[in-house]
């Protein structure tokens, strides 16, 4: 379904998801949480809607992007998705957006595996930057993306990292 009509349906889904990946969600935005009464005030609406933190029974943007990538099944449709994710990874002003982008990339690499490796060269400059991020969690996710890529390719990516 998503592959037909020259990618129009795909792009109709991808474009708003890409925007949500970088959205400014108000701190008081109501989000239904799986954790019920014990909802932690430390979890932002952005983390809940985009990353799915505390909302395991509900969807989230990263899961939607991953399902969209799996349904698309080809490099031509993955390129704009990869671009949206890398744009989030390169967000200079918001670490939560960089973290969500890196998490989305890792999830897609884990889900699609070797097929997605055709786009890994485009990801390496951004992953290289993320390795030096001041947020250790983001750097750790970037390391895991690289580790997964190396495992799938069967070779070291050290020479490809800037």
Coordinates of N, CA and C in Angstrom, one line a residue:
X1 N 0.8 -1.2 0.0 CA 0.0 0.0 0.0 C 0.9 1.3 0.0
X2 N 1.9 1.3 0.9 CA 2.7 2.5 1.0 C 3.7 2.6 -0.2
X3 N 4.0 1.5 -0.8 CA 4.9 1.6 -2.0 C 4.3 2.0 -3.3
X4 N 3.0 1.9 -3.3 CA 2.3 2.3 -4.6 C 2.2 3.8 -4.8
X5 N 1.7 4.3 -5.8 CA 1.5 5.7 -6.2 C 2.7 6.5 -6.1
X6 N 3.8 6.0 -6.6 CA 5.1 6.7 -6.6 C 5.5 7.4 -5.3
X7 N 5.2 6.7 -4.2 CA 5.6 7.2 -2.9 C 4.8 8.4 -2.3
X8 N 3.6 8.7 -2.9 CA 2.8 9.8 -2.4 C 2.3 9.5 -1.0
X9 N 1.8 8.3 -0.9 CA 1.3 7.9 0.5 C 2.4 7.9 1.5
X10 N 3.5 7.4 1.1 CA 4.7 7.3 1.9 C 5.1 8.7 2.4
X11 N 5.2 9.6 1.5 CA 5.6 11.0 1.8 C 4.5 11.7 2.6
X12 N 3.2 11.4 2.4 CA 2.2 12.0 3.2 C 2.2 11.6 4.7
X13 N 2.8 10.4 4.9 CA 3.0 9.9 6.3 C 4.3 10.4 6.8
X14 N 5.4 10.3 6.0 CA 6.7 10.7 6.5 C 6.8 12.2 6.9
X15 N 6.3 13.1 6.0 CA 6.5 14.5 6.3 C 6.0 14.9 7.7
X16 N 4.8 14.6 8.1 CA 4.4 15.0 9.5 C 5.2 14.3 10.6
X17 N 5.6 13.0 10.3 CA 6.4 12.3 11.3 C 7.8 12.9 11.5
X18 N 8.4 13.4 10.4 CA 9.6 14.1 10.4 C 9.6 15.3 11.2
X19 N 8.5 16.1 11.0 CA 8.3 17.3 11.8 C 8.0 17.0 13.3
X20 N 7.3 16.0 13.6 CA 7.1 15.6 15.0 C 8.4 15.2 15.7
X21 N 9.3 14.7 14.9 CA 10.6 14.3 15.5 C 11.4 15.5 16.1
X22 N 11.1 16.7 15.5 CA 11.7 17.9 16.0 C 10.8 18.9 16.7
X23 N 9.6 18.4 17.0 CA 8.5 19.3 17.5 C 8.8 19.9 18.8
X24 N 8.4 21.1 19.0 CA 8.4 21.7 20.4 C 7.1 21.4 21.0
X25 N 7.0 20.5 21.9 CA 5.8 20.1 22.6 C 5.7 20.8 23.9
X26 N 4.6 21.5 24.2 CA 4.5 22.2 25.5 C 4.7 21.3 26.7
X27 N 5.3 21.7 27.8 CA 5.5 20.9 28.9 C 4.2 20.4 29.6
X28 N 3.1 21.1 29.3 CA 1.8 20.8 30.0 C 0.9 20.0 29.0
X29 N 1.5 19.6 27.8 CA 0.7 18.9 26.8 C 0.2 17.5 27.4
X30 N -1.1 17.2 27.4 CA -1.6 16.0 28.0 C -1.2 14.8 27.2
X31 N -0.6 13.8 27.8 CA -0.2 12.6 27.1 C -0.7 11.4 27.9
X32 N -1.4 10.5 27.3 CA -1.9 9.3 28.1 C -0.7 8.4 28.3
X33 N -0.5 8.0 29.6 CA 0.7 7.3 30.0 C 0.3 5.9 30.4
X34 N 1.1 4.9 30.1 CA 0.9 3.5 30.5 C 1.1 3.3 32.0
X35 N 1.9 4.3 32.6 CA 2.2 4.1 34.0 C 1.2 4.6 34.9
X36 N 0.0 5.1 34.4 CA -1.1 5.5 35.2 C -0.8 6.6 36.2
X37 N -1.2 6.3 37.5 CA -1.0 7.3 38.5 C 0.4 7.6 38.9
X38 N 1.3 6.7 38.6 CA 2.7 6.8 39.0 C 3.5 7.6 37.9
X39 N 2.8 8.3 37.1 CA 3.5 9.1 36.0 C 4.6 10.0 36.6
X40 N 5.8 9.9 36.1 CA 6.9 10.7 36.6 C 6.9 12.0 35.9
X41 N 7.0 13.1 36.7 CA 7.1 14.4 36.2 C 8.4 14.7 35.5
X42 N 9.4 13.8 35.6 CA 10.6 13.9 34.9 C 10.5 13.6 33.4
X43 N 9.5 12.9 33.0 CA 9.3 12.4 31.6 C 8.5 13.5 30.9
X44 N 9.2 14.1 29.9 CA 8.5 15.2 29.2 C 7.5 14.7 28.2
X45 N 6.6 15.5 27.8 CA 5.7 15.1 26.7 C 6.4 14.7 25.4
X46 N 7.5 15.4 25.1 CA 8.3 15.1 24.0 C 8.8 13.6 24.1
X47 N 9.4 13.3 25.2 CA 9.9 11.9 25.4 C 8.8 10.9 25.3
X48 N 7.6 11.2 25.8 CA 6.5 10.3 25.7 C 6.0 10.1 24.2
X49 N 5.8 11.2 23.5 CA 5.2 11.2 22.2 C 6.2 10.7 21.1
X50 N 7.4 11.2 21.2 CA 8.4 10.9 20.2 C 9.1 9.6 20.5
X51 N 9.6 9.4 21.7 CA 10.4 8.2 22.1 C 9.6 7.1 22.7
X52 N 8.4 7.4 23.1 CA 7.5 6.4 23.7 C 7.8 6.1 25.2
X53 N 8.6 6.9 25.9 CA 9.0 6.7 27.3 C 7.7 6.7 28.1
X54 N 7.4 5.6 28.8 CA 6.3 5.5 29.7 C 5.0 5.3 29.0
X55 N 5.0 5.0 27.7 CA 3.8 4.9 26.9 C 3.8 3.6 26.1
X56 N 4.2 2.5 26.8 CA 4.4 1.2 26.1 C 3.1 0.7 25.4
X57 N 2.0 1.1 25.9 CA 0.7 0.6 25.3 C 0.2 1.5 24.2
X58 N 0.9 2.5 23.9 CA 0.5 3.5 22.9 C 1.7 3.7 21.9
X59 N 1.3 4.2 20.7 CA 2.4 4.4 19.7 C 3.2 5.6 20.0
X60 N 4.3 5.7 19.2 CA 5.2 6.9 19.3 C 5.8 7.1 18.0
X61 N 6.4 8.3 17.8 CA 7.0 8.7 16.5 C 8.1 7.7 16.0
X62 N 9.0 7.4 16.9 CA 10.1 6.5 16.5 C 9.5 5.1 16.0
X63 N 8.6 4.6 16.7 CA 8.0 3.3 16.3 C 7.3 3.5 14.9
X64 N 6.6 4.6 14.7 CA 5.9 4.8 13.4 C 7.0 4.9 12.3
X65 N 8.0 5.7 12.5 CA 9.1 5.8 11.5 C 9.7 4.4 11.2
X66 N 9.9 3.6 12.2 CA 10.5 2.3 12.0 C 9.5 1.4 11.2
X67 N 8.2 1.4 11.5 CA 7.3 0.7 10.8 C 7.2 1.2 9.3
X68 N 7.2 2.5 9.2 CA 7.2 3.0 7.8 C 8.4 2.6 7.0
X69 N 9.6 2.6 7.6 CA 10.8 2.1 6.9 C 10.6 0.6 6.5
X70 N 10.1 -0.2 7.4 CA 10.0 -1.6 7.1 C 9.0 -1.8 6.0
X71 N 7.9 -1.0 6.0 CA 6.9 -1.2 5.0 C 7.4 -0.7 3.6
X72 N 8.2 0.3 3.6 CA 8.7 0.9 2.4 C 9.5 -0.1 1.6
X73 N 10.5 -0.7 2.3 CA 11.3 -1.8 1.8 C 12.2 -1.4 0.6
X74 N 12.5 -0.1 0.4 CA 13.5 0.1 -0.7 C 14.2 1.4 -0.4
X75 N 15.4 1.5 -1.0 CA 16.4 2.6 -0.7 C 15.8 3.9 -1.1
X76 N 15.1 4.0 -2.2 CA 14.6 5.3 -2.7 C 13.6 5.9 -1.7
X77 N 12.8 5.1 -1.1 CA 11.9 5.6 -0.1 C 12.6 5.9 1.2
X78 N 13.6 5.1 1.5 CA 14.3 5.3 2.8 C 15.1 6.6 2.8
X79 N 15.6 7.1 1.7 CA 16.4 8.3 1.6 C 15.8 9.5 2.3
X80 N 14.5 9.9 2.0 CA 13.9 11.0 2.7 C 13.7 10.7 4.2
X81 N 13.5 9.5 4.6 CA 13.3 9.1 6.0 C 14.6 9.3 6.7
X82 N 15.7 8.8 6.0 CA 17.0 8.9 6.6 C 17.4 10.4 6.8
X83 N 17.1 11.2 5.8 CA 17.3 12.6 5.9 C 16.6 13.3 7.1
X84 N 15.4 12.9 7.3 CA 14.6 13.5 8.4 C 15.3 13.1 9.7
X85 N 15.7 11.9 9.8 CA 16.3 11.4 11.0 C 17.7 12.1 11.3
X86 N 18.5 12.2 10.2 CA 19.8 12.8 10.4 C 19.6 14.3 10.7
X87 N 18.6 14.9 10.2 CA 18.3 16.3 10.5 C 18.0 16.5 12.0
X88 N 17.3 15.5 12.6 CA 17.0 15.6 14.0 C 18.3 15.3 14.8
X89 N 19.2 14.4 14.3 CA 20.4 14.1 14.9 C 21.4 15.3 15.0
X90 N 21.2 16.2 14.0 CA 22.1 17.3 13.9 C 21.5 18.6 14.6
X91 N 20.4 18.5 15.3 CA 19.8 19.6 15.9 C 20.7 20.2 17.0
X92 N 21.2 21.4 16.8 CA 22.2 22.0 17.7 C 21.6 22.5 19.0
X93 N 20.4 22.8 19.0 CA 19.8 23.5 20.2 C 19.1 22.6 21.2
X94 N 18.7 21.4 20.7 CA 17.9 20.5 21.7 C 18.5 19.1 21.7
X95 N 19.0 18.8 22.9 CA 19.6 17.4 23.0 C 18.5 16.4 23.0
X96 N 17.3 16.6 23.4 CA 16.2 15.6 23.3 C 15.9 15.3 21.9
X97 N 16.0 16.2 21.0 CA 15.8 15.9 19.5 C 17.0 15.1 19.0
X98 N 18.2 15.4 19.3 CA 19.4 14.6 18.9 C 19.2 13.2 19.4
X99 N 18.8 13.1 20.6 CA 18.7 11.7 21.2 C 17.6 11.0 20.5
X100 N 16.5 11.6 20.2 CA 15.4 10.9 19.5 C 15.8 10.5 18.1
X101 N 16.6 11.4 17.4 CA 17.1 11.1 16.1 C 18.0 9.9 16.2
X102 N 18.9 9.9 17.1 CA 19.9 8.8 17.2 C 19.2 7.5 17.6
X103 N 18.2 7.6 18.5 CA 17.4 6.4 18.8 C 16.6 5.9 17.6
X104 N 16.0 6.8 16.8 CA 15.3 6.3 15.6 C 16.2 5.6 14.7
X105 N 17.4 6.2 14.5 CA 18.4 5.6 13.6 C 18.8 4.2 14.1
X106 N 19.1 4.0 15.3 CA 19.4 2.8 15.9 C 18.3 1.7 15.7
X107 N 17.1 2.1 16.0 CA 16.0 1.2 15.9 C 15.8 0.8 14.5
X108 N 15.9 1.7 13.5 CA 15.8 1.3 12.1 C 16.9 0.4 11.7
X109 N 18.1 0.6 12.1 CA 19.3 -0.2 11.8 C 19.0 -1.6 12.4
X110 N 18.5 -1.7 13.6 CA 18.2 -3.0 14.2 C 17.1 -3.7 13.5
X111 N 16.1 -3.0 13.0 CA 14.9 -3.6 12.4 C 15.2 -4.0 11.0
X112 N 15.9 -3.2 10.2 CA 16.1 -3.5 8.8 C 17.4 -4.2 8.5
X113 N 18.3 -4.0 9.4 CA 19.6 -4.7 9.3 C 20.4 -4.4 8.1
X114 N 20.9 -5.4 7.4 CA 21.9 -5.2 6.3 C 21.3 -4.4 5.1
X115 N 20.0 -4.5 4.9 CA 19.4 -3.8 3.8 C 19.6 -2.3 4.0
X116 N 19.6 -1.8 5.2 CA 19.7 -0.3 5.4 C 21.1 0.2 5.3
X117 N 22.1 -0.7 5.3 CA 23.5 -0.4 5.2 C 23.9 0.5 4.0
X118 N 23.0 0.4 3.0 CA 23.3 1.3 1.8 C 23.3 2.8 2.1
X119 N 22.6 3.1 3.2 CA 22.5 4.5 3.6 C 23.5 4.9 4.8
X120 N 24.2 3.9 5.2 CA 25.2 4.1 6.3 C 26.2 5.2 6.0
X121 N 26.8 5.2 4.8 CA 27.7 6.3 4.5 C 27.2 7.7 4.7
X122 N 25.9 7.9 4.4 CA 25.3 9.2 4.7 C 25.2 9.5 6.2
X123 N 25.1 8.5 7.0 CA 24.9 8.6 8.4 C 26.3 8.9 9.2
X124 N 27.4 8.4 8.6 CA 28.6 8.5 9.4 C 29.1 9.8 9.8
X125 N 29.0 10.9 9.0 CA 29.4 12.2 9.5 C 28.6 12.7 10.7
X126 N 27.3 12.5 10.7 CA 26.5 12.8 11.8 C 26.8 12.0 13.0
X127 N 27.0 10.7 12.8 CA 27.3 9.8 13.9 C 28.6 10.2 14.5
X128 N 29.6 10.6 13.7 CA 30.9 11.0 14.2 C 30.7 12.2 15.1
X129 N 29.9 13.2 14.7 CA 29.6 14.3 15.6 C 28.9 13.9 16.9
X130 N 28.0 13.0 16.8 CA 27.2 12.5 18.0 C 28.1 11.8 19.0
X131 N 29.2 11.1 18.5 CA 30.1 10.5 19.4 C 30.8 11.4 20.4
X132 N 30.8 12.7 20.0 CA 31.5 13.7 20.8 C 30.4 14.6 21.5
X133 N 29.2 14.2 21.5 CA 28.1 15.0 22.1 C 28.3 15.0 23.7
X134 N 28.0 16.2 24.2 CA 28.1 16.4 25.7 C 27.2 15.5 26.5
X135 N 26.1 15.0 25.9 CA 25.2 14.1 26.6 C 25.7 12.7 26.3
X136 N 26.1 12.0 27.4 CA 26.7 10.7 27.3 C 25.8 9.7 26.7
X137 N 24.5 9.8 27.0 CA 23.5 8.9 26.4 C 23.4 9.0 24.9
X138 N 23.5 10.2 24.4 CA 23.5 10.3 22.9 C 24.8 9.7 22.3
X139 N 25.9 10.0 22.9 CA 27.2 9.4 22.4 C 27.1 7.9 22.5
X140 N 26.5 7.3 23.5 CA 26.4 5.9 23.6 C 25.5 5.3 22.5
X141 N 24.4 6.0 22.2 CA 23.5 5.5 21.1 C 24.2 5.6 19.8
X142 N 25.0 6.6 19.6 CA 25.8 6.7 18.3 C 26.8 5.6 18.3
X143 N 27.5 5.3 19.4 CA 28.4 4.2 19.4 C 27.7 2.9 19.0
X144 N 26.5 2.7 19.5 CA 25.8 1.4 19.3 C 25.4 1.4 17.8
X145 N 25.0 2.5 17.2 CA 24.7 2.6 15.8 C 25.9 2.1 15.0
X146 N 27.1 2.6 15.3 CA 28.3 2.3 14.6 C 28.6 0.8 14.8
X147 N 28.5 0.3 16.1 CA 28.8 -1.1 16.4 C 27.9 -2.0 15.5
X148 N 26.6 -1.6 15.5 CA 25.7 -2.5 14.7 C 26.0 -2.4 13.2
X149 N 26.4 -1.3 12.7 CA 26.8 -1.1 11.3 C 28.0 -2.0 11.0
X150 N 29.0 -1.9 11.9 CA 30.2 -2.7 11.8 C 29.9 -4.2 11.8
X151 N 29.0 -4.6 12.7 CA 28.6 -6.0 12.7 C 27.9 -6.5 11.5
X152 N 27.0 -5.6 10.9 CA 26.3 -6.0 9.7 C 27.2 -6.0 8.5
X153 N 28.2 -5.1 8.4 CA 29.1 -5.0 7.3 C 30.2 -5.9 7.4
X154 N 30.6 -6.4 8.6 CA 31.7 -7.2 8.9 C 33.0 -6.5 8.7
X155 N 33.0 -5.2 8.9 CA 34.3 -4.5 8.9 C 34.2 -3.3 9.8
X156 N 35.4 -2.8 10.1 CA 35.5 -1.6 11.0 C 35.2 -0.3 10.2
X157 N 34.5 0.6 10.9 CA 34.2 1.9 10.3 C 35.1 3.0 10.8
X158 N 36.1 2.7 11.6 CA 37.0 3.7 12.1 C 37.5 4.6 11.1
X159 N 37.9 4.1 9.9 CA 38.5 5.0 8.9 C 37.5 5.9 8.3
X160 N 36.2 5.5 8.3 CA 35.2 6.3 7.7 C 34.7 7.4 8.6
X161 N 35.0 7.3 9.9 CA 34.5 8.4 10.9 C 35.5 9.5 10.8
X162 N 34.9 10.7 10.8 CA 35.7 12.0 10.7 C 36.3 12.3 12.0

